mmCIF file of N, CA and C and ligand atoms in Angstrom:
data_model
loop_
_atom_site.group_PDB
_atom_site.id
_atom_site.type_symbol
_atom_site.label_atom_id
_atom_site.label_comp_id
_atom_site.label_asym_id
_atom_site.label_seq_id
_atom_site.Cartn_x
_atom_site.Cartn_y
_atom_site.Cartn_z
ATOM 1 N N MET A 240 0.862 -1.193 0.000
ATOM 2 C CA MET A 240 0.000 0.000 0.000
ATOM 3 C C MET A 240 0.887 1.227 0.000
ATOM 4 N N ALA A 241 0.493 2.212 -0.794
ATOM 5 C CA ALA A 241 1.172 3.522 -0.705
ATOM 6 C C ALA A 241 0.968 4.024 0.712
ATOM 7 N N LYS A 242 1.655 5.058 1.097
ATOM 8 C CA LYS A 242 1.503 5.582 2.461
ATOM 9 C C LYS A 242 0.027 5.805 2.759
ATOM 10 N N PRO A 243 -0.471 5.166 3.819
ATOM 11 C CA PRO A 243 -1.914 5.227 4.086
ATOM 12 C C PRO A 243 -2.390 6.638 4.398
ATOM 13 N N CYS A 244 -3.573 6.927 3.867
ATOM 14 C CA CYS A 244 -4.193 8.237 4.081
ATOM 15 C C CYS A 244 -5.254 8.107 5.172
ATOM 16 N N VAL A 245 -5.134 8.907 6.212
ATOM 17 C CA VAL A 245 -6.080 8.825 7.336
ATOM 18 C C VAL A 245 -6.761 10.169 7.528
ATOM 19 N N HIS A 246 -8.078 10.135 7.621
ATOM 20 C CA HIS A 246 -8.843 11.352 7.914
ATOM 21 C C HIS A 246 -9.228 11.344 9.382
ATOM 22 N N ILE A 247 -8.977 12.450 10.056
ATOM 23 C CA ILE A 247 -9.315 12.613 11.476
ATOM 24 C C ILE A 247 -10.388 13.683 11.572
ATOM 25 N N ILE A 248 -11.554 13.291 12.065
ATOM 26 C CA ILE A 248 -12.723 14.174 12.072
ATOM 27 C C ILE A 248 -13.173 14.412 13.504
ATOM 28 N N ASN A 249 -13.343 15.673 13.848
ATOM 29 C CA ASN A 249 -13.727 16.056 15.210
ATOM 30 C C ASN A 249 -15.059 16.785 15.207
ATOM 31 N N GLY A 250 -15.886 16.460 16.195
ATOM 32 C CA GLY A 250 -17.231 17.018 16.257
ATOM 33 C C GLY A 250 -17.348 18.256 17.122
ATOM 34 N N PRO A 251 -18.573 18.537 17.497
ATOM 35 C CA PRO A 251 -18.891 19.809 18.157
ATOM 36 C C PRO A 251 -18.154 20.057 19.467
ATOM 37 N N ASN A 252 -17.795 21.324 19.653
ATOM 38 C CA ASN A 252 -17.174 21.855 20.875
ATOM 39 C C ASN A 252 -15.703 21.497 21.019
ATOM 40 N N LEU A 253 -15.183 20.622 20.190
ATOM 41 C CA LEU A 253 -13.780 20.241 20.331
ATOM 42 C C LEU A 253 -12.852 21.374 19.925
ATOM 43 N N ASN A 254 -13.389 22.355 19.226
ATOM 44 C CA ASN A 254 -12.611 23.563 18.929
ATOM 45 C C ASN A 254 -12.300 24.367 20.190
ATOM 46 N N THR A 255 -12.994 24.065 21.292
ATOM 47 C CA THR A 255 -12.763 24.809 22.538
ATOM 48 C C THR A 255 -11.829 24.068 23.494
ATOM 49 N N LEU A 256 -11.288 22.940 23.026
ATOM 50 C CA LEU A 256 -10.328 22.224 23.893
ATOM 51 C C LEU A 256 -9.230 23.187 24.329
ATOM 52 N N GLY A 257 -8.822 23.011 25.535
ATOM 53 C CA GLY A 257 -7.799 23.901 26.094
ATOM 54 C C GLY A 257 -8.371 24.675 27.250
ATOM 55 N N HIS A 258 -9.626 25.103 27.053
ATOM 56 C CA HIS A 258 -10.290 25.791 28.168
ATOM 57 C C HIS A 258 -11.627 25.164 28.492
ATOM 58 N N ARG A 259 -12.002 24.143 27.728
ATOM 59 C CA ARG A 259 -13.278 23.462 27.949
ATOM 60 C C ARG A 259 -13.148 22.426 29.055
ATOM 61 N N GLU A 260 -13.839 22.577 30.125
ATOM 62 C CA GLU A 260 -13.859 21.595 31.230
ATOM 63 C C GLU A 260 -12.501 20.883 31.352
ATOM 64 N N PRO A 261 -11.457 21.620 31.719
ATOM 65 C CA PRO A 261 -10.102 21.028 31.748
ATOM 66 C C PRO A 261 -9.981 19.818 32.671
ATOM 67 N N ALA A 262 -10.821 19.753 33.692
ATOM 68 C CA ALA A 262 -10.760 18.587 34.585
ATOM 69 C C ALA A 262 -11.119 17.304 33.842
ATOM 70 N N ILE A 263 -11.919 17.431 32.779
ATOM 71 C CA ILE A 263 -12.338 16.273 31.983
ATOM 72 C C ILE A 263 -11.469 16.108 30.749
ATOM 73 N N TYR A 264 -11.234 17.244 30.033
ATOM 74 C CA TYR A 264 -10.589 17.177 28.719
ATOM 75 C C TYR A 264 -9.134 17.607 28.707
ATOM 76 N N GLY A 265 -8.644 18.066 29.868
ATOM 77 C CA GLY A 265 -7.269 18.556 29.908
ATOM 78 C C GLY A 265 -7.146 19.953 29.329
ATOM 79 N N THR A 266 -5.918 20.387 29.135
ATOM 80 C CA THR A 266 -5.684 21.750 28.655
ATOM 81 C C THR A 266 -5.026 21.783 27.275
ATOM 82 N N THR A 267 -4.871 20.646 26.661
ATOM 83 C CA THR A 267 -4.301 20.601 25.311
ATOM 84 C C THR A 267 -5.320 21.121 24.301
ATOM 85 N N THR A 268 -4.869 21.971 23.411
ATOM 86 C CA THR A 268 -5.772 22.509 22.399
ATOM 87 C C THR A 268 -5.869 21.560 21.203
ATOM 88 N N LEU A 269 -6.901 21.746 20.412
ATOM 89 C CA LEU A 269 -7.050 20.904 19.222
ATOM 90 C C LEU A 269 -5.898 21.156 18.250
ATOM 91 N N ALA A 270 -5.421 22.387 18.203
ATOM 92 C CA ALA A 270 -4.280 22.692 17.319
ATOM 93 C C ALA A 270 -3.042 21.928 17.755
ATOM 94 N N GLN A 271 -2.839 21.825 19.064
ATOM 95 C CA GLN A 271 -1.703 21.041 19.570
ATOM 96 C C GLN A 271 -1.853 19.572 19.224
ATOM 97 N N ILE A 272 -3.072 19.055 19.363
ATOM 98 C CA ILE A 272 -3.341 17.668 19.013
ATOM 99 C C ILE A 272 -3.067 17.439 17.536
ATOM 100 N N GLU A 273 -3.502 18.378 16.697
ATOM 101 C CA GLU A 273 -3.224 18.259 15.263
ATOM 102 C C GLU A 273 -1.725 18.196 15.010
ATOM 103 N N GLY A 274 -0.975 19.039 15.720
ATOM 104 C CA GLY A 274 0.479 19.019 15.559
ATOM 105 C C GLY A 274 1.073 17.677 15.926
ATOM 106 N N TRP A 275 0.615 17.101 17.037
ATOM 107 C CA TRP A 275 1.089 15.770 17.430
ATOM 108 C C TRP A 275 0.808 14.749 16.332
ATOM 109 N N CYS A 276 -0.415 14.832 15.782
ATOM 110 C CA CYS A 276 -0.800 13.857 14.746
ATOM 111 C C CYS A 276 0.058 14.027 13.500
ATOM 112 N N ARG A 277 0.338 15.249 13.125
ATOM 113 C CA ARG A 277 1.157 15.484 11.920
ATOM 114 C C ARG A 277 2.587 15.013 12.143
ATOM 115 N N GLU A 278 3.081 15.147 13.386
ATOM 116 C CA GLU A 278 4.417 14.628 13.694
ATOM 117 C C GLU A 278 4.449 13.105 13.587
ATOM 118 N N ALA A 279 3.357 12.480 14.022
ATOM 119 C CA ALA A 279 3.295 11.004 14.067
ATOM 120 C C ALA A 279 2.868 10.390 12.735
ATOM 121 N N ALA A 280 2.405 11.243 11.815
ATOM 122 C CA ALA A 280 1.823 10.734 10.567
ATOM 123 C C ALA A 280 2.850 9.968 9.722
ATOM 124 N N ALA A 281 2.404 8.848 9.169
ATOM 125 C CA ALA A 281 3.246 8.038 8.266
ATOM 126 C C ALA A 281 2.736 8.164 6.838
ATOM 127 N N GLY A 282 1.847 9.081 6.627
ATOM 128 C CA GLY A 282 1.264 9.334 5.313
ATOM 129 C C GLY A 282 0.413 10.576 5.403
ATOM 130 N N PRO A 283 -0.318 10.858 4.335
ATOM 131 C CA PRO A 283 -1.161 12.062 4.362
ATOM 132 C C PRO A 283 -2.296 11.949 5.375
ATOM 133 N N ILE A 284 -2.560 13.018 6.077
ATOM 134 C CA ILE A 284 -3.727 13.039 6.965
ATOM 135 C C ILE A 284 -4.542 14.301 6.680
ATOM 136 N N GLU A 285 -5.849 14.170 6.946
ATOM 137 C CA GLU A 285 -6.727 15.333 7.022
ATOM 138 C C GLU A 285 -7.114 15.451 8.489
ATOM 139 N N PHE A 286 -7.072 16.639 9.024
ATOM 140 C CA PHE A 286 -7.439 16.860 10.434
ATOM 141 C C PHE A 286 -8.446 18.000 10.449
ATOM 142 N N ARG A 287 -9.708 17.643 10.807
ATOM 143 C CA ARG A 287 -10.810 18.593 10.652
ATOM 144 C C ARG A 287 -11.682 18.633 11.897
ATOM 145 N N GLN A 288 -12.350 19.759 12.086
ATOM 146 C CA GLN A 288 -13.310 19.879 13.197
ATOM 147 C C GLN A 288 -14.485 20.716 12.713
ATOM 148 N N SER A 289 -15.698 20.290 13.128
ATOM 149 C CA SER A 289 -16.886 21.073 12.825
ATOM 150 C C SER A 289 -17.887 20.953 13.955
ATOM 151 N N ASN A 290 -18.606 22.036 14.157
ATOM 152 C CA ASN A 290 -19.717 22.033 15.108
ATOM 153 C C ASN A 290 -21.040 21.660 14.444
ATOM 154 N N TYR A 291 -20.958 21.284 13.166
ATOM 155 C CA TYR A 291 -22.169 21.043 12.384
ATOM 156 C C TYR A 291 -22.221 19.598 11.877
ATOM 157 N N GLU A 292 -23.324 18.951 12.206
ATOM 158 C CA GLU A 292 -23.522 17.533 11.856
ATOM 159 C C GLU A 292 -23.399 17.311 10.356
ATOM 160 N N GLY A 293 -24.011 18.184 9.568
ATOM 161 C CA GLY A 293 -24.016 18.016 8.120
ATOM 162 C C GLY A 293 -22.624 18.094 7.526
ATOM 163 N N GLN A 294 -21.781 18.949 8.104
ATOM 164 C CA GLN A 294 -20.411 19.073 7.597
ATOM 165 C C GLN A 294 -19.645 17.777 7.858
ATOM 166 N N ILE A 295 -19.851 17.174 9.022
ATOM 167 C CA ILE A 295 -19.207 15.900 9.352
ATOM 168 C C ILE A 295 -19.670 14.816 8.391
ATOM 169 N N ILE A 296 -20.958 14.812 8.079
ATOM 170 C CA ILE A 296 -21.496 13.845 7.129
ATOM 171 C C ILE A 296 -20.866 14.032 5.748
ATOM 172 N N GLU A 297 -20.738 15.272 5.315
ATOM 173 C CA GLU A 297 -20.098 15.542 4.015
ATOM 174 C C GLU A 297 -18.667 15.012 4.001
ATOM 175 N N TRP A 298 -17.936 15.234 5.094
ATOM 176 C CA TRP A 298 -16.538 14.769 5.156
ATOM 177 C C TRP A 298 -16.476 13.256 5.084
ATOM 178 N N LEU A 299 -17.445 12.572 5.701
ATOM 179 C CA LEU A 299 -17.455 11.104 5.647
ATOM 180 C C LEU A 299 -17.775 10.614 4.232
ATOM 181 N N HIS A 300 -18.656 11.303 3.546
ATOM 182 C CA HIS A 300 -18.922 10.948 2.132
ATOM 183 C C HIS A 300 -17.659 11.141 1.304
ATOM 184 N N GLN A 301 -16.939 12.263 1.570
ATOM 185 C CA GLN A 301 -15.717 12.550 0.802
ATOM 186 C C GLN A 301 -14.614 11.531 1.088
ATOM 187 N N ALA A 302 -14.651 10.939 2.292
ATOM 188 C CA ALA A 302 -13.605 9.992 2.692
ATOM 189 C C ALA A 302 -13.710 8.683 1.924
ATOM 190 N N ARG A 303 -14.874 8.356 1.436
ATOM 191 C CA ARG A 303 -15.075 7.084 0.717
ATOM 192 C C ARG A 303 -14.192 7.054 -0.533
ATOM 193 N N GLY A 304 -13.362 6.012 -0.632
ATOM 194 C CA GLY A 304 -12.480 5.907 -1.787
ATOM 195 C C GLY A 304 -11.255 6.793 -1.708
ATOM 196 N N VAL A 305 -11.169 7.609 -0.654
ATOM 197 C CA VAL A 305 -10.013 8.502 -0.496
ATOM 198 C C VAL A 305 -9.209 8.146 0.754
ATOM 199 N N ALA A 306 -9.896 8.067 1.899
ATOM 200 C CA ALA A 306 -9.220 7.753 3.168
ATOM 201 C C ALA A 306 -9.117 6.239 3.342
ATOM 202 N N ASP A 307 -7.905 5.780 3.639
ATOM 203 C CA ASP A 307 -7.742 4.359 3.945
ATOM 204 C C ASP A 307 -8.329 4.024 5.317
ATOM 205 N N GLY A 308 -8.408 5.050 6.177
ATOM 206 C CA GLY A 308 -9.004 4.862 7.494
ATOM 207 C C GLY A 308 -9.517 6.197 8.007
ATOM 208 N N VAL A 309 -10.510 6.130 8.874
ATOM 209 C CA VAL A 309 -11.095 7.323 9.493
ATOM 210 C C VAL A 309 -11.008 7.196 11.004
ATOM 211 N N ILE A 310 -10.516 8.260 11.634
ATOM 212 C CA ILE A 310 -10.565 8.386 13.087
ATOM 213 C C ILE A 310 -11.581 9.476 13.369
ATOM 214 N N ILE A 311 -12.582 9.180 14.185
ATOM 215 C CA ILE A 311 -13.616 10.177 14.438
ATOM 216 C C ILE A 311 -13.897 10.322 15.928
ATOM 217 N N ASN A 312 -13.888 11.564 16.381
ATOM 218 C CA ASN A 312 -14.420 11.901 17.691
ATOM 219 C C ASN A 312 -15.709 12.667 17.433
ATOM 220 N N PRO A 313 -16.842 11.986 17.461
ATOM 221 C CA PRO A 313 -18.093 12.673 17.139
ATOM 222 C C PRO A 313 -18.580 13.595 18.246
ATOM 223 N N ALA A 314 -17.865 13.552 19.367
ATOM 224 C CA ALA A 314 -18.200 14.395 20.534
ATOM 225 C C ALA A 314 -19.654 14.152 20.930
ATOM 226 N N GLY A 315 -20.381 15.202 21.202
ATOM 227 C CA GLY A 315 -21.752 15.019 21.672
ATOM 228 C C GLY A 315 -22.661 14.337 20.676
ATOM 229 N N LEU A 316 -22.310 14.410 19.388
ATOM 230 C CA LEU A 316 -23.129 13.750 18.364
ATOM 231 C C LEU A 316 -23.014 12.228 18.438
ATOM 232 N N SER A 317 -22.037 11.735 19.210
ATOM 233 C CA SER A 317 -21.885 10.283 19.392
ATOM 234 C C SER A 317 -23.173 9.639 19.885
ATOM 235 N N PHE A 318 -23.932 10.415 20.659
ATOM 236 C CA PHE A 318 -25.053 9.848 21.408
ATOM 237 C C PHE A 318 -26.397 10.131 20.780
ATOM 238 N N THR A 319 -26.367 10.901 19.676
ATOM 239 C CA THR A 319 -27.632 11.360 19.099
ATOM 240 C C THR A 319 -27.754 11.162 17.592
ATOM 241 N N SER A 320 -26.626 11.067 16.872
ATOM 242 C CA SER A 320 -26.692 11.208 15.420
ATOM 243 C C SER A 320 -26.752 9.888 14.669
ATOM 244 N N VAL A 321 -27.947 9.479 14.302
ATOM 245 C CA VAL A 321 -28.112 8.328 13.426
ATOM 246 C C VAL A 321 -27.573 8.671 12.039
ATOM 247 N N ALA A 322 -27.649 9.933 11.678
ATOM 248 C CA ALA A 322 -27.162 10.356 10.353
ATOM 249 C C ALA A 322 -25.655 10.140 10.228
ATOM 250 N N ILE A 323 -24.903 10.424 11.291
ATOM 251 C CA ILE A 323 -23.454 10.163 11.226
ATOM 252 C C ILE A 323 -23.192 8.656 11.243
ATOM 253 N N LEU A 324 -23.953 7.923 12.016
ATOM 254 C CA LEU A 324 -23.853 6.452 11.990
ATOM 255 C C LEU A 324 -24.042 5.952 10.557
ATOM 256 N N ASP A 325 -25.064 6.443 9.879
ATOM 257 C CA ASP A 325 -25.321 6.021 8.500
ATOM 258 C C ASP A 325 -24.186 6.434 7.573
ATOM 259 N N ALA A 326 -23.625 7.613 7.798
ATOM 260 C CA ALA A 326 -22.518 8.086 6.954
ATOM 261 C C ALA A 326 -21.267 7.233 7.176
ATOM 262 N N LEU A 327 -21.060 6.767 8.400
ATOM 263 C CA LEU A 327 -19.933 5.856 8.662
ATOM 264 C C LEU A 327 -20.123 4.551 7.885
ATOM 265 N N LYS A 328 -21.370 4.078 7.807
ATOM 266 C CA LYS A 328 -21.644 2.865 7.015
ATOM 267 C C LYS A 328 -21.382 3.118 5.525
ATOM 268 N N ILE A 329 -21.735 4.306 5.070
ATOM 269 C CA ILE A 329 -21.483 4.662 3.663
ATOM 270 C C ILE A 329 -19.975 4.708 3.395
ATOM 271 N N TYR A 330 -19.219 5.275 4.332
ATOM 272 C CA TYR A 330 -17.764 5.326 4.154
ATOM 273 C C TYR A 330 -17.222 3.908 3.954
ATOM 274 N N GLY A 331 -17.559 3.002 4.883
ATOM 275 C CA GLY A 331 -17.290 1.576 4.671
ATOM 276 C C GLY A 331 -15.891 1.093 5.006
ATOM 277 N N GLY A 332 -14.950 1.980 5.297
ATOM 278 C CA GLY A 332 -13.584 1.553 5.618
ATOM 279 C C GLY A 332 -13.370 1.431 7.118
ATOM 280 N N PRO A 333 -12.126 1.153 7.533
ATOM 281 C CA PRO A 333 -11.852 1.024 8.966
ATOM 282 C C PRO A 333 -12.058 2.347 9.708
ATOM 283 N N VAL A 334 -12.714 2.260 10.849
ATOM 284 C CA VAL A 334 -13.042 3.443 11.646
ATOM 285 C C VAL A 334 -12.583 3.222 13.076
ATOM 286 N N ILE A 335 -11.852 4.184 13.620
ATOM 287 C CA ILE A 335 -11.568 4.194 15.059
ATOM 288 C C ILE A 335 -12.349 5.347 15.668
ATOM 289 N N GLU A 336 -13.260 4.992 16.584
ATOM 290 C CA GLU A 336 -14.016 5.999 17.330
ATOM 291 C C GLU A 336 -13.174 6.414 18.535
ATOM 292 N N LEU A 337 -13.001 7.695 18.700
ATOM 293 C CA LEU A 337 -12.109 8.199 19.743
ATOM 294 C C LEU A 337 -12.839 9.166 20.662
ATOM 295 N N HIS A 338 -12.638 8.976 21.951
ATOM 296 C CA HIS A 338 -13.114 9.943 22.953
ATOM 297 C C HIS A 338 -11.951 10.272 23.875
ATOM 298 N N ILE A 339 -11.754 11.538 24.148
ATOM 299 C CA ILE A 339 -10.685 11.960 25.051
ATOM 300 C C ILE A 339 -10.952 11.397 26.451
ATOM 301 N N SER A 340 -12.205 11.534 26.875
ATOM 302 C CA SER A 340 -12.589 11.066 28.212
ATOM 303 C C SER A 340 -13.078 9.620 28.145
ATOM 304 N N ASN A 341 -13.121 8.996 29.298
ATOM 305 C CA ASN A 341 -13.724 7.661 29.381
ATOM 306 C C ASN A 341 -15.231 7.875 29.512
ATOM 307 N N ILE A 342 -15.919 7.807 28.410
ATOM 308 C CA ILE A 342 -17.349 8.116 28.413
ATOM 309 C C ILE A 342 -18.138 7.173 29.320
ATOM 310 N N HIS A 343 -17.616 6.010 29.557
ATOM 311 C CA HIS A 343 -18.339 5.020 30.380
ATOM 312 C C HIS A 343 -18.249 5.328 31.875
ATOM 313 N N ALA A 344 -17.334 6.214 32.219
ATOM 314 C CA ALA A 344 -17.172 6.596 33.627
ATOM 315 C C ALA A 344 -17.851 7.931 33.923
ATOM 316 N N ARG A 345 -18.589 8.421 32.959
ATOM 317 C CA ARG A 345 -19.218 9.738 33.095
ATOM 318 C C ARG A 345 -20.720 9.613 33.307
ATOM 319 N N ASP A 346 -21.437 10.705 33.185
ATOM 320 C CA ASP A 346 -22.899 10.647 33.341
ATOM 321 C C ASP A 346 -23.496 9.658 32.341
ATOM 322 N N PRO A 347 -24.592 9.016 32.722
ATOM 323 C CA PRO A 347 -25.210 8.004 31.841
ATOM 324 C C PRO A 347 -25.510 8.480 30.427
ATOM 325 N N ILE A 348 -25.765 9.788 30.244
ATOM 326 C CA ILE A 348 -26.061 10.266 28.879
ATOM 327 C C ILE A 348 -24.889 10.049 27.929
ATOM 328 N N TYR A 349 -23.698 9.855 28.496
ATOM 329 C CA TYR A 349 -22.500 9.665 27.677
ATOM 330 C C TYR A 349 -22.132 8.180 27.514
ATOM 331 N N HIS A 350 -22.934 7.273 28.028
ATOM 332 C CA HIS A 350 -22.506 5.868 28.078
ATOM 333 C C HIS A 350 -22.727 5.107 26.778
ATOM 334 N N LYS A 351 -23.728 5.496 25.973
ATOM 335 C CA LYS A 351 -24.040 4.688 24.794
ATOM 336 C C LYS A 351 -23.816 5.480 23.509
ATOM 337 N N SER A 352 -22.680 5.198 22.878
ATOM 338 C CA SER A 352 -22.400 5.826 21.591
ATOM 339 C C SER A 352 -23.090 5.041 20.481
ATOM 340 N N LEU A 353 -23.811 5.748 19.629
ATOM 341 C CA LEU A 353 -24.469 5.117 18.482
ATOM 342 C C LEU A 353 -23.454 4.609 17.459
ATOM 343 N N MET A 354 -22.248 5.171 17.515
ATOM 344 C CA MET A 354 -21.246 4.876 16.488
ATOM 345 C C MET A 354 -20.513 3.563 16.749
ATOM 346 N N SER A 355 -20.443 3.165 18.017
ATOM 347 C CA SER A 355 -19.557 2.045 18.371
ATOM 348 C C SER A 355 -19.843 0.749 17.625
ATOM 349 N N PRO A 356 -21.100 0.400 17.349
ATOM 350 C CA PRO A 356 -21.339 -0.870 16.645
ATOM 351 C C PRO A 356 -20.726 -0.934 15.245
ATOM 352 N N VAL A 357 -20.458 0.213 14.634
ATOM 353 C CA VAL A 357 -19.852 0.179 13.290
ATOM 354 C C VAL A 357 -18.381 0.561 13.320
ATOM 355 N N ALA A 358 -17.866 0.862 14.511
ATOM 356 C CA ALA A 358 -16.439 1.193 14.627
ATOM 357 C C ALA A 358 -15.607 -0.087 14.630
ATOM 358 N N THR A 359 -14.432 -0.027 13.997
ATOM 359 C CA THR A 359 -13.499 -1.150 14.067
ATOM 360 C C THR A 359 -12.962 -1.267 15.488
ATOM 361 N N ALA A 360 -12.724 -0.102 16.088
ATOM 362 C CA ALA A 360 -12.206 -0.038 17.461
ATOM 363 C C ALA A 360 -12.679 1.257 18.106
ATOM 364 N N VAL A 361 -12.700 1.249 19.428
ATOM 365 C CA VAL A 361 -13.079 2.422 20.207
ATOM 366 C C VAL A 361 -11.986 2.704 21.216
ATOM 367 N N ILE A 362 -11.539 3.974 21.265
ATOM 368 C CA ILE A 362 -10.554 4.397 22.264
ATOM 369 C C ILE A 362 -11.215 5.476 23.103
ATOM 370 N N ALA A 363 -11.209 5.319 24.416
ATOM 371 C CA ALA A 363 -11.833 6.317 25.280
ATOM 372 C C ALA A 363 -11.046 6.402 26.580
ATOM 373 N N GLY A 364 -10.712 7.614 27.001
ATOM 374 C CA GLY A 364 -10.088 7.798 28.306
ATOM 375 C C GLY A 364 -8.598 8.006 28.325
ATOM 376 N N LEU A 365 -7.986 8.023 27.145
ATOM 377 C CA LEU A 365 -6.530 8.220 27.104
ATOM 378 C C LEU A 365 -6.151 9.695 27.076
ATOM 379 N N GLY A 366 -7.168 10.556 27.114
ATOM 380 C CA GLY A 366 -6.876 11.981 27.033
ATOM 381 C C GLY A 366 -6.494 12.372 25.617
ATOM 382 N N ALA A 367 -5.897 13.544 25.507
ATOM 383 C CA ALA A 367 -5.565 14.080 24.176
ATOM 384 C C ALA A 367 -4.585 13.170 23.442
ATOM 385 N N ARG A 368 -3.718 12.502 24.191
ATOM 386 C CA ARG A 368 -2.737 11.607 23.565
ATOM 387 C C ARG A 368 -3.417 10.430 22.856
ATOM 388 N N GLY A 369 -4.668 10.206 23.170
ATOM 389 C CA GLY A 369 -5.405 9.147 22.498
ATOM 390 C C GLY A 369 -5.442 9.308 20.992
ATOM 391 N N TYR A 370 -5.345 10.548 20.530
ATOM 392 C CA TYR A 370 -5.353 10.771 19.074
ATOM 393 C C TYR A 370 -4.133 10.125 18.414
ATOM 394 N N VAL A 371 -2.967 10.267 19.052
ATOM 395 C CA VAL A 371 -1.756 9.665 18.474
ATOM 396 C C VAL A 371 -1.841 8.152 18.574
ATOM 397 N N THR A 372 -2.374 7.671 19.683
ATOM 398 C CA THR A 372 -2.585 6.224 19.820
ATOM 399 C C THR A 372 -3.517 5.707 18.739
ATOM 400 N N ALA A 373 -4.570 6.469 18.471
ATOM 401 C CA ALA A 373 -5.530 6.056 17.442
ATOM 402 C C ALA A 373 -4.871 6.039 16.066
ATOM 403 N N LEU A 374 -4.060 7.055 15.786
ATOM 404 C CA LEU A 374 -3.393 7.121 14.481
ATOM 405 C C LEU A 374 -2.435 5.950 14.297
ATOM 406 N N ARG A 375 -1.627 5.681 15.314
ATOM 407 C CA ARG A 375 -0.685 4.552 15.231
ATOM 408 C C ARG A 375 -1.434 3.223 15.137
ATOM 409 N N SER A 376 -2.567 3.136 15.851
ATOM 410 C CA SER A 376 -3.366 1.911 15.796
ATOM 411 C C SER A 376 -3.994 1.741 14.415
ATOM 412 N N MET A 377 -4.395 2.845 13.805
ATOM 413 C CA MET A 377 -4.967 2.766 12.459
ATOM 414 C C MET A 377 -3.916 2.264 11.468
ATOM 415 N N TYR A 378 -2.702 2.770 11.580
ATOM 416 C CA TYR A 378 -1.634 2.284 10.693
ATOM 417 C C TYR A 378 -1.418 0.781 10.893
ATOM 418 N N GLU A 379 -1.471 0.330 12.128
ATOM 419 C CA GLU A 379 -1.309 -1.096 12.414
ATOM 420 C C GLU A 379 -2.455 -1.893 11.817
ATOM 421 N N LEU A 380 -3.653 -1.362 11.898
ATOM 422 C CA LEU A 380 -4.793 -2.047 11.279
ATOM 423 C C LEU A 380 -4.612 -2.160 9.765
ATOM 424 N N LEU A 381 -4.088 -1.096 9.169
ATOM 425 C CA LEU A 381 -3.983 -1.043 7.708
ATOM 426 C C LEU A 381 -2.793 -1.850 7.195
ATOM 427 N N GLU A 382 -1.696 -1.823 8.010
ATOM 428 C CA GLU A 382 -0.471 -2.535 7.582
ATOM 429 C C GLU A 382 0.115 -3.235 8.800
ATOM 430 N N PRO A 383 -0.430 -4.398 9.166
ATOM 431 C CA PRO A 383 0.043 -5.087 10.371
ATOM 432 C C PRO A 383 1.541 -5.345 10.327
ATOM 433 N N THR A 384 2.225 -5.025 11.405
ATOM 434 C CA THR A 384 3.681 -5.240 11.456
ATOM 435 C C THR A 384 4.020 -6.589 12.079
ATOM 436 N N ALA A 385 3.116 -7.079 12.938
ATOM 437 C CA ALA A 385 3.468 -8.325 13.648
ATOM 438 C C ALA A 385 3.112 -9.532 12.761
HETATM 439 C C1 DHK B 597 -16.171 14.850 23.659
HETATM 440 C C2 DHK B 597 -17.327 15.539 23.852
HETATM 441 O O1 DHK B 597 -17.509 16.745 23.365
HETATM 442 C C3 DHK B 597 -18.405 14.988 24.685
HETATM 443 O O2 DHK B 597 -19.695 15.378 24.263
HETATM 444 C C4 DHK B 597 -18.327 13.485 24.743
HETATM 445 C C5 DHK B 597 -16.006 13.460 24.028
HETATM 446 C C6 DHK B 597 -16.929 13.041 25.107
HETATM 447 C C7 DHK B 597 -14.570 13.146 24.385
HETATM 448 O O3 DHK B 597 -14.300 12.634 25.498
HETATM 449 O O4 DHK B 597 -13.704 13.412 23.520
HETATM 450 O O5 DHK B 597 -19.226 13.019 25.658
#
């Protein structure tokens, strides 16, 4: 495979990382996370964030046939958006669902992600560094080394 292309998609409110509930999300900004991902990248990546469900859906449609893998933090839309769930099915490639926090240790409204049944893997609770873990894990999924 040519250098794998990975799209990283972030949902609502993640643009406020850094000052958003630091006790839960830490103080790392999304721009810093993007920098970490670009340093760790072994191929082309797209790193995007939107507060709008439709924009996320458009990006997932665009990823079909382009991205070898998708890493998505749907944020609050994880628990409500059947439309994003359907768009993940349309994309059809490997998906890692990522949450900075351990959603299962939080309020019950955060316990059931609609996306998880179609995700190849779910990472939750590793904090901002989880993005780099997800990227490295995606490369391993795409090109197993062991
Ligand atoms: C991010 C959000 O914005 C929340 O709505 C989710 C997720 C958790 C995260 O941990 O990255 O519940």
